[in-house]
Structures are given as C-alpha cells and as structure tokens.
Tab-separated table of C-alpha atoms and ligand atoms in Angstrom:
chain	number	residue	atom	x	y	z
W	1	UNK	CA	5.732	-8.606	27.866
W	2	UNK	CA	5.138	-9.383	24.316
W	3	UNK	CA	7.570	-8.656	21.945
W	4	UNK	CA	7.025	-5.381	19.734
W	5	UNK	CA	6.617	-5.831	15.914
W	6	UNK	CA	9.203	-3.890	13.952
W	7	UNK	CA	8.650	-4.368	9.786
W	8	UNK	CA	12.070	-4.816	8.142
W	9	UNK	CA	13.847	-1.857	6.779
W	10	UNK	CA	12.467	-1.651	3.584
W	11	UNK	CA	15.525	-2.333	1.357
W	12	UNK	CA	15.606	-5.808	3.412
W	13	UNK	CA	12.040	-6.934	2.871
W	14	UNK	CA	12.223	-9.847	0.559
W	15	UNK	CA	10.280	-8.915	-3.033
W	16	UNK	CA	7.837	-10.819	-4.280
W	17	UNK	CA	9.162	-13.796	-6.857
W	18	UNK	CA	5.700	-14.993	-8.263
W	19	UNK	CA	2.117	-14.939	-7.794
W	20	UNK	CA	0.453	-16.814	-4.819
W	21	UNK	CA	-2.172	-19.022	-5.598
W	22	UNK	CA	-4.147	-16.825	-3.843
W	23	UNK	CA	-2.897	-13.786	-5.786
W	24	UNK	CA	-3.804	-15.593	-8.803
W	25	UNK	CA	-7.792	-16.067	-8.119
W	26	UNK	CA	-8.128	-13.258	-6.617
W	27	UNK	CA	-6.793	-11.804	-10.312
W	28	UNK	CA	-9.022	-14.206	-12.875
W	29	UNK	CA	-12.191	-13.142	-10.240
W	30	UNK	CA	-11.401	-9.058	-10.138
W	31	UNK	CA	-8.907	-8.721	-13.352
W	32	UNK	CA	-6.733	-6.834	-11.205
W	33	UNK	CA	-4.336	-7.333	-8.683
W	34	UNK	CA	-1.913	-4.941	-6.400
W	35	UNK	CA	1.637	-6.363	-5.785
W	36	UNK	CA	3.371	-4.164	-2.976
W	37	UNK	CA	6.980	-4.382	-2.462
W	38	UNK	CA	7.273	-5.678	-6.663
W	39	UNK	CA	10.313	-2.796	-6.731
W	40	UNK	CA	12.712	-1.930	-3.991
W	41	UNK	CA	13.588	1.735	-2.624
W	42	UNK	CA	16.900	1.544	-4.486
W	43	UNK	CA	15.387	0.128	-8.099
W	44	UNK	CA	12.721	3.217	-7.949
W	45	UNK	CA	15.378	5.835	-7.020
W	46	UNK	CA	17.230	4.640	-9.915
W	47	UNK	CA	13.772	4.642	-12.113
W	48	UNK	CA	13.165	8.060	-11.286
W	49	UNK	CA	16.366	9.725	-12.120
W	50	UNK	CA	16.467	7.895	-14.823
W	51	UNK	CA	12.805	9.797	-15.676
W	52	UNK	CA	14.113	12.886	-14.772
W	53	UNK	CA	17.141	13.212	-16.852
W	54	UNK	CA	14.734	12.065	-19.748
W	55	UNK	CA	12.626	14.867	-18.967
W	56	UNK	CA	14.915	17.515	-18.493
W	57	UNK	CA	16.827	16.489	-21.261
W	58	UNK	CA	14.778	16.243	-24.376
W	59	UNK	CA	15.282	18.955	-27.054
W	60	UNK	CA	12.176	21.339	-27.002
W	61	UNK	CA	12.905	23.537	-29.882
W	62	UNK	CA	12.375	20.534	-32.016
W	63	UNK	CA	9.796	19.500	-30.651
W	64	UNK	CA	5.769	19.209	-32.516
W	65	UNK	CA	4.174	19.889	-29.351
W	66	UNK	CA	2.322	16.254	-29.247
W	67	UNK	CA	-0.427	16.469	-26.601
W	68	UNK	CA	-1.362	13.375	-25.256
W	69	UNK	CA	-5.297	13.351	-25.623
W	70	UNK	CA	-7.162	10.215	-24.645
W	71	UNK	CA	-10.322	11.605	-26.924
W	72	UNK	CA	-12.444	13.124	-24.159
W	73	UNK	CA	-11.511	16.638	-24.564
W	74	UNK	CA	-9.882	16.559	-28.216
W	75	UNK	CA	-9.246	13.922	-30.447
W	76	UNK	CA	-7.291	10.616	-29.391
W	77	UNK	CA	-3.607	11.335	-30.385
W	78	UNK	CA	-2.850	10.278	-33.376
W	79	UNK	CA	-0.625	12.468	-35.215
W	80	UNK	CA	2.939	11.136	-37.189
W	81	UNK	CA	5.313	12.048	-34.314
W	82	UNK	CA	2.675	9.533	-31.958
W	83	UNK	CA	2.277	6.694	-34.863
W	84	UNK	CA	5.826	6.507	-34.992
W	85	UNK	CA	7.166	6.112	-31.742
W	86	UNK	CA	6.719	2.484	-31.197
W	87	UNK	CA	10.526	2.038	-31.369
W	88	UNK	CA	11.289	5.608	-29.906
W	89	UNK	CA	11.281	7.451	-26.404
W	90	UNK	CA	9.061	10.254	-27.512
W	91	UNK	CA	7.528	13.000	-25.306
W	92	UNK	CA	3.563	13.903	-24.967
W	93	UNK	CA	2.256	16.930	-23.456
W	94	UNK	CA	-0.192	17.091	-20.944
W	95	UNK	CA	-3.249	18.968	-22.702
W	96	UNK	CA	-3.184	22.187	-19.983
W	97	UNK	CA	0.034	22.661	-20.208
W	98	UNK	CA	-0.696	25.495	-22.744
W	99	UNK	CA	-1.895	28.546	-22.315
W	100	UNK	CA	-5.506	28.568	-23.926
W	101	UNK	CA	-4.874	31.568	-25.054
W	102	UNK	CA	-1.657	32.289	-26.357
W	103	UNK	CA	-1.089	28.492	-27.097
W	104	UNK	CA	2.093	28.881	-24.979
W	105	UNK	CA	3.692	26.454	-23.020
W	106	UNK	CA	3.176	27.415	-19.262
W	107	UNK	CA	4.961	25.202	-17.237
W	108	UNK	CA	8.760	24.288	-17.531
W	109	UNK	CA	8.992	21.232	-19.664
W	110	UNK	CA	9.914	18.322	-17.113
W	111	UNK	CA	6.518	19.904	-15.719
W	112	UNK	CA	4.479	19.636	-19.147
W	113	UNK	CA	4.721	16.000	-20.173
W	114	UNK	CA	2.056	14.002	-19.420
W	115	UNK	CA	3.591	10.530	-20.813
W	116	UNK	CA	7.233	9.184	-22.644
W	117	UNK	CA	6.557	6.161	-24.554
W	118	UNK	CA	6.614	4.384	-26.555
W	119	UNK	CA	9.827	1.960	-26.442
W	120	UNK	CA	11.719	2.275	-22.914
W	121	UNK	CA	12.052	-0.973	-22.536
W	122	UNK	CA	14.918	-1.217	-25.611
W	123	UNK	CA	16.242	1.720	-25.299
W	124	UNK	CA	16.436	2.881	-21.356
W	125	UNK	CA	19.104	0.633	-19.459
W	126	UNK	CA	16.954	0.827	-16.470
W	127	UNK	CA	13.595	0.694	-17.507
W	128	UNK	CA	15.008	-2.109	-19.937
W	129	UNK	CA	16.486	-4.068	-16.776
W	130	UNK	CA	12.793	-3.112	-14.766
W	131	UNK	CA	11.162	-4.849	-17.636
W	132	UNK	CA	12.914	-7.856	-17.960
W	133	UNK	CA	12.805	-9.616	-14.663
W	134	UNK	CA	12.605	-13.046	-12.946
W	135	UNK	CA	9.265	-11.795	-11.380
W	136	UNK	CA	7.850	-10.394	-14.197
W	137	UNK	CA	8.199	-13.649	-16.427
W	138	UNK	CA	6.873	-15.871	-13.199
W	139	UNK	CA	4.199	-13.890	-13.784
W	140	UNK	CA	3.642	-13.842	-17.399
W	141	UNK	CA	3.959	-17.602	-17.026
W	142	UNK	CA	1.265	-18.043	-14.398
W	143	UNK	CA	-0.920	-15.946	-16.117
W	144	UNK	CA	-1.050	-18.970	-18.897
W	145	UNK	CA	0.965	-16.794	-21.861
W	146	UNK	CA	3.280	-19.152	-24.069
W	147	UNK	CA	5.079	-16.219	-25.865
W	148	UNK	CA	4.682	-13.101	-23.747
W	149	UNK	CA	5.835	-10.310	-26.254
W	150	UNK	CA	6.474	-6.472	-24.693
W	151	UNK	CA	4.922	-4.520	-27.221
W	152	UNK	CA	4.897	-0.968	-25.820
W	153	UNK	CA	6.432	0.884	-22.333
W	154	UNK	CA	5.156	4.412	-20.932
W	155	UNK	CA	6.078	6.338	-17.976
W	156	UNK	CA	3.303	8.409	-17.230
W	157	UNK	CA	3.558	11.356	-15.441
W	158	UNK	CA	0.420	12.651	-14.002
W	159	UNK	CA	2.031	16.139	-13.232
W	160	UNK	CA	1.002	18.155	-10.686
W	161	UNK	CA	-2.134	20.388	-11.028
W	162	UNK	CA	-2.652	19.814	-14.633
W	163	UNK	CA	-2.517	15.913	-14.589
W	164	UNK	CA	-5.077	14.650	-17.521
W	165	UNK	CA	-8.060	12.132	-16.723
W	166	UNK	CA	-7.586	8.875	-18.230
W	167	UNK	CA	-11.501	7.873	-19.044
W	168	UNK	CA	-12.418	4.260	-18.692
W	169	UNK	CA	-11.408	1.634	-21.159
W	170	UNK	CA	-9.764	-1.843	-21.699
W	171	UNK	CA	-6.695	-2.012	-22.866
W	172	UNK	CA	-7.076	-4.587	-25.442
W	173	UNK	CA	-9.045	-2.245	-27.432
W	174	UNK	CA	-5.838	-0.304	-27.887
W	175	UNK	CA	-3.691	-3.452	-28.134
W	176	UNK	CA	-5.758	-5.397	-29.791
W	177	UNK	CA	-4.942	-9.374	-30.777
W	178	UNK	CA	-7.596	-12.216	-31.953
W	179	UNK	CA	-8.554	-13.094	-29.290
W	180	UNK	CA	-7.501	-10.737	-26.736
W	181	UNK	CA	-4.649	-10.957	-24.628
W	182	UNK	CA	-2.973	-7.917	-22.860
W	183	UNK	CA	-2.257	-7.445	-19.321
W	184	UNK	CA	-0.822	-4.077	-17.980
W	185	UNK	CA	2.066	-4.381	-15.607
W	186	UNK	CA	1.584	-0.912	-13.999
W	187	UNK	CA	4.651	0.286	-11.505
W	188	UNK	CA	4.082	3.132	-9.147
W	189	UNK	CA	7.338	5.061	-8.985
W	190	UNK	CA	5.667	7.748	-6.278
W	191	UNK	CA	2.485	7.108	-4.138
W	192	UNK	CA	-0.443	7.100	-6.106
W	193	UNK	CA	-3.724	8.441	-3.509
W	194	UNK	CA	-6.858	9.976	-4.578
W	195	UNK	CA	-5.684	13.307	-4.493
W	196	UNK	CA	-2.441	13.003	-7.387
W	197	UNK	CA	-5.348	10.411	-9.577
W	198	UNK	CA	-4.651	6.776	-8.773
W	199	UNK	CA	-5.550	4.335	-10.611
W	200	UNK	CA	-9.368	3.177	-10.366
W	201	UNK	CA	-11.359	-0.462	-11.220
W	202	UNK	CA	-14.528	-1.567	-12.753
W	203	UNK	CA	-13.957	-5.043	-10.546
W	204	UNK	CA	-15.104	-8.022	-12.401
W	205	UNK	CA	-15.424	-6.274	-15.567
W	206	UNK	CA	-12.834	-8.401	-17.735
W	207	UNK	CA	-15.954	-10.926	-17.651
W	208	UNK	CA	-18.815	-8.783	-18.434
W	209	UNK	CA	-17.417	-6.385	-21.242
W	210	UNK	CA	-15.847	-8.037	-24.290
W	211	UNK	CA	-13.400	-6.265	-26.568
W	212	UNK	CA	-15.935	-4.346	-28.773
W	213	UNK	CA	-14.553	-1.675	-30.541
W	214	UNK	CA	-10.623	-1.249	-30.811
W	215	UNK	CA	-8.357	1.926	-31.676
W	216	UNK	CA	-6.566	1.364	-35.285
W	217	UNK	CA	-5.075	3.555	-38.054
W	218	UNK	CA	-7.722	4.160	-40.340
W	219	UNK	CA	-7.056	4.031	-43.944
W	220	UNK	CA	-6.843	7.381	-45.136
W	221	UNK	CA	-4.324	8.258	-42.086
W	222	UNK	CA	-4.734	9.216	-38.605
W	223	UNK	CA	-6.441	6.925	-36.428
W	224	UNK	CA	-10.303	6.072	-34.443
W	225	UNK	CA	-12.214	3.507	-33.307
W	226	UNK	CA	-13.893	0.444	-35.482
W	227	UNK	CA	-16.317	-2.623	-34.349
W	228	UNK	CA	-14.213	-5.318	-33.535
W	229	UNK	CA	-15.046	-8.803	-36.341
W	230	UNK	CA	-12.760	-10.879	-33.996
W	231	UNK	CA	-12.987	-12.181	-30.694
W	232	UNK	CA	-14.203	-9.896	-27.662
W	233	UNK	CA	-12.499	-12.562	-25.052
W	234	UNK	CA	-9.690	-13.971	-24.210
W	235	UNK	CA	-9.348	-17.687	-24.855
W	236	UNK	CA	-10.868	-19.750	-22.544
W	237	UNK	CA	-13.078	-17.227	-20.776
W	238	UNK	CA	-16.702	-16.709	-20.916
W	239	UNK	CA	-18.746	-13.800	-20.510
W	240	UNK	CA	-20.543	-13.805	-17.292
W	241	UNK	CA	-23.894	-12.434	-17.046
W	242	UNK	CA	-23.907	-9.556	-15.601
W	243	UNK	CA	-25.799	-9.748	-11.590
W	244	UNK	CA	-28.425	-8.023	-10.707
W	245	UNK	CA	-27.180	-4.394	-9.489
W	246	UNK	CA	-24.456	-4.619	-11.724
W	247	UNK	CA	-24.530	-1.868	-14.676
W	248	UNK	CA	-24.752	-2.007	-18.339
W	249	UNK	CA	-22.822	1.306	-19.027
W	250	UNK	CA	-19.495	1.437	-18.675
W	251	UNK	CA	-19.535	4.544	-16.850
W	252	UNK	CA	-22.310	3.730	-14.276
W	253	UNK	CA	-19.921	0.574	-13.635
W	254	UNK	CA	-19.113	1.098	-9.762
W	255	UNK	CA	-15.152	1.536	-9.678
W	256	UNK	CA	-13.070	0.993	-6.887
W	257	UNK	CA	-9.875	2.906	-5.579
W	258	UNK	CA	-6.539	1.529	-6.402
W	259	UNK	CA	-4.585	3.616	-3.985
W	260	UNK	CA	-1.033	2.726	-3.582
W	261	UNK	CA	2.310	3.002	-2.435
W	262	UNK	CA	5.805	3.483	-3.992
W	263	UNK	CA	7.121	0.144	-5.396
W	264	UNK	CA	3.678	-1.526	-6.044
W	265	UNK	CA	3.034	-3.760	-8.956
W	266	UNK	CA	-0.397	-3.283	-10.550
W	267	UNK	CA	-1.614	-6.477	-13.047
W	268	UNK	CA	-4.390	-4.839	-15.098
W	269	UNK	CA	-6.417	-7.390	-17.245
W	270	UNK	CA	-6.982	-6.647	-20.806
W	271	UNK	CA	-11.047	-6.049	-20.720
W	272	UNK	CA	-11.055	-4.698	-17.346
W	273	UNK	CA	-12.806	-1.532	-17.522
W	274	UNK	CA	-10.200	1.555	-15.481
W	275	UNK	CA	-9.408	4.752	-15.352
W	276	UNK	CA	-7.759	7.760	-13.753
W	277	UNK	CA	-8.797	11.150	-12.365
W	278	UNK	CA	-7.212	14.053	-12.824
W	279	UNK	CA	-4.323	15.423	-10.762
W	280	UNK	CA	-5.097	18.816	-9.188
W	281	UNK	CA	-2.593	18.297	-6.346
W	282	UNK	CA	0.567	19.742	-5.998
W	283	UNK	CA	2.305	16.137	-5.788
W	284	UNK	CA	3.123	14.335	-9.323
W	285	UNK	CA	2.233	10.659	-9.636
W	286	UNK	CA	4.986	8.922	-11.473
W	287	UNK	CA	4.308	5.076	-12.866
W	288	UNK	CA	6.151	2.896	-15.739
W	289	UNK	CA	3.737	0.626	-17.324
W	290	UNK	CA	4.207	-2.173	-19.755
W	291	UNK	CA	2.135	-4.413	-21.648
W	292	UNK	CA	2.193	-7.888	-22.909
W	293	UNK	CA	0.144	-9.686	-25.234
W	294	UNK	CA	0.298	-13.496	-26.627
W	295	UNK	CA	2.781	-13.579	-29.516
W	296	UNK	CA	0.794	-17.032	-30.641
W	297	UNK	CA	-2.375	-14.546	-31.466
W	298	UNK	CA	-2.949	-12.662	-34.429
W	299	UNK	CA	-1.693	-9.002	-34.608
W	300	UNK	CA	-3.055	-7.228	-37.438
W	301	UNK	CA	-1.771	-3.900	-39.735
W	302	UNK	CA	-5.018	-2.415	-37.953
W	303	UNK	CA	-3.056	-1.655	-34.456
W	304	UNK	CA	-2.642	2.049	-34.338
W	305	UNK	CA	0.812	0.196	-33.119
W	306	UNK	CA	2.968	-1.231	-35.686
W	307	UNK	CA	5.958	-3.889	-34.382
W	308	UNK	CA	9.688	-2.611	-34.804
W	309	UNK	CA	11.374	-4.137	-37.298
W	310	UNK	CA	12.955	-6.982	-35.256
W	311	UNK	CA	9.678	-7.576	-33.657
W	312	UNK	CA	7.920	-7.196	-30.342
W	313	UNK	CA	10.551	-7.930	-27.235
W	314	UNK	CA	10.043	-11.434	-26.324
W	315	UNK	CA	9.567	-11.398	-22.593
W	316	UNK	CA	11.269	-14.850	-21.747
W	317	UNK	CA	14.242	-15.386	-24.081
W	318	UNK	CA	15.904	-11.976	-22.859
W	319	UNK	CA	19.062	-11.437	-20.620
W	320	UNK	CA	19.366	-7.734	-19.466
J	401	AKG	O1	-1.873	5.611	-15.181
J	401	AKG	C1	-2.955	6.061	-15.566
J	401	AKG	O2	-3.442	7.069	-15.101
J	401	AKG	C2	-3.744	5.350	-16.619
J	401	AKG	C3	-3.021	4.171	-17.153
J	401	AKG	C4	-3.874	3.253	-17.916
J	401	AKG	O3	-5.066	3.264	-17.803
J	401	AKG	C5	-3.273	2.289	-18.813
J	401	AKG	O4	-2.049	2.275	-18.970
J	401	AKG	O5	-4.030	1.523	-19.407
C-alpha cells in the first residue's frame, strides 16, 4: 500500500528564504506574486495581539475622527492628523463606522478602524522585527533594488461588515520616485477570501499602465492628484502594447482573485493596477503591508509623504 501524505505541522514547515527563479518570472510577467508560508503560526499570533492591543488601546477622546477615504466616496484623506503620521502609529476610521445621521461612532473602536499607519515598522517591536527580515531583503535584492528604503507600514483592517473598497490604483502614484520604484510587501494576518475583500489583480498591468498621475500635497495645503513630468516606468522596463482583448480603462481591466491564507506574502508591483472589495462579512481581514522604493531615485517635497527626520528605514543595513 502506498504510503499516505501527511503535510508537516505547520509551525515545522520550513519558510520560504528567497524567491525561486520561477517565483521571480512569474513576478516581472504578472507584477504580482503570492508567497504562502512567508510568516509562521507563532509570528502572526504575535502580529495580531500586537494589533489588538494597538486597537484597543488608543485614546479616543483625543481623537479627530480621521476617516480613511480612498476618494471614491469623499475626498482622499488628507487632513493634518493623516499628513503627519509618517513617523507615527496613527488610527483611521473606516468611513461607515458613523452613524449618517447623528455622525456618531457606531461600532466599538477596535471595530471602527479601517487602517494604523503610518510608521510600525520603527516604532512596533513586532511589526519592526516582521519588517526587517532575512527573507524580506533576499527579496528586495532579487527584485534588482540597491538601496531598498521602508518608507511607510499599515495594518489594514478590513473590519467586518463595514470594511471600505479600496478602488484600483498603482501604488507608485502614491509613492511616487523618478522613475518609479515601489513594491508592496502585503502580509495576510487572517484569511483573506472573497467574502471579507481580498486582494484583487489587473495581471500584466505594471507593463501596460505607466505612472500617470501621482497623489502629492498641493501647495495651498491638503492634498490631490497632478500629471506626472517624470518617468511613468520603472528603469529598465518598457511599456508593452497592450493585446488585443486587453482593455484601455483601468476599470474594464479584467482582475483576478488573490484569495489567500493566513501567513501569505503578497509582492505587489508598483504600476500594477489592484484593488479590494468591500467587507460585508462578519469575519475581519487583517494584513500588515509595507513598501519599498529605490533610495538611489529621486523623492521629491511633492509626496503627500514626507521622510522622518533621520530618513526612510534602510532595509539592508538594519539589525532588529
Ligand atoms: O489591503 C487592501 O485592501 C488594499 C491594499 C492596497 O491596495 C495597497 O496597500 O496598495
């Protein structure tokens, strides 16, 4: 009789130390790639106490009641307590966690907050020590960066039943350098499945779409959007014609599900076109995300984002 297959207890499966060669073109082709097994069972149980002592924790009394808006139903977020936090843990509000009308908060607060950002990975122990790891640099180095810099952290909540819709975009237009060069290192803490608003991709579309129209501060305060003057690729890459069958809008792009488990690393190119549905379910859908960009690149005042005053976190000279 042949012998049955048993998997290894989880906690004994050995993690992931770099990517595969295969790993790595099947990223440069689809500008995204799912790592399972990137975090063990104990590393995520730590992760998410850590998240909910942070959310059960914060003062609310002092609070401005920051909603986290990604434009589609309000205007993007852009207030002083959000331009500010890119060297504090800071709290956002999911956008229905109010009552429409008496403007009162109706869910308990670990409940309400849609995202913490923006700066975790100084000033959390374990999201600092989640950050900083062998795998993550293996990563950072096969991806071709020289001096990976960690310029913002968020753990984003997705909270049951009222979880906000994250519309499509690329991240670079948010983190934008000349040329482009972030990569989101997205880390489900909980299962993410169609029903709690996983994660979904416009595949290929870090080669069709270039960088044209980035989030900044504008100059008489608060923030929008402006054309971009600079690059709209990263160096090195091309835009590739677009195929036949494949769309010019970004929202008739075809996007496929990124459904996954507990523990799994997502790598999310810079121009690659994604987004989120909302969360109607009763289950949250926890994930810490991180991204890097190419320190040797030009990072203007522009950035709705403005460095700390030591810098961005250099991703290879750190010991945590
Ligand atoms: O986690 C989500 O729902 C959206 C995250 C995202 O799109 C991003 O971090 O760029």
């Amino acid at each position: 009789m042949a012998p049955s297959r048993v998997s290894p207890p989880p906690e004994s499966r050995t993690p992931p130390t770099n990517l595969t060669p295969e790993q790595l073109a099947s990223y440069q082709e689809n500008g995204y790639l799912l790592i399972p097994h990137a975090l063990s069972p104990r590393t995520i149980s730590t992760l998410l106490s850590e998240t909910n002592h942070l959310l059960t924790s914060f003062p609310l009394a002092s609070h401005p009641l920051t909603k986290f808006s990604t434009g589609e139903r309000a205007s993007h977020v852009g207030d002083t307590y959000f331009l500010t936090s890119g060297d504090q843990v800071r709290f956002f509000f999911e956008e229905d966690a109010f009552s429409p009308t008496t403007g009162h908060l109706t869910k308990p607060k670990h409940r309400a907050i849609n995202k913490i950002g923006h700066y975790l990975h100084e000033l959390s122990p374990p999201f600092r020590a989640a950050t900083f790891t062998p795998l993550h640099r293996a990563i950072a180095s096969a991806l071709g960066f020289r001096d990976p810099q960690v310029l913002q952290s968020m753990l984003i909540c997705k909270q049951p039943e009222i979880g906000g819709r994250v519309g499509p975009h690329q991240d670079s237009a948010f983190l934008y350098t000349d040329p482009p060069s972030a990569v989101g290192f997205w880390i489900a803490l909980e299962d993410a499945t169609v029903e709690n608003g996983c994660l979904s991709f416009a595949k290929g579309s870090h080669r069709r779409a270039a960088v044209e129209s980035r989030f900044v501060r504008k100059e008489g305060g608060g923030v929008g959007f402006e054309d971009v003057v600079g690059a709209g690729f990263p160096e090195g890459m091309e835009r590739r014609e677009r195929g036949v069958g494949e769309e010019e809008e970004e929202e008739k792009e075809k996007y496929e599900l990124g459904e996954v488990e507990a523990g799994t690393l997502v790598l999310i190119h810079g121009n690659l076109l994604h987004k989120s549905e909302r969360n109607l379910s009763a289950k949250s859908r926890f994930v810490y995300t991180f991204h890097v960009i190419e320190g040797e690149n030009e990072y203007d005042g522009r950035n709705w984002l403005q460095p700390p005053e030591k810098g961005f976190s250099r991703l290879y000279e750190r010991e945590v």
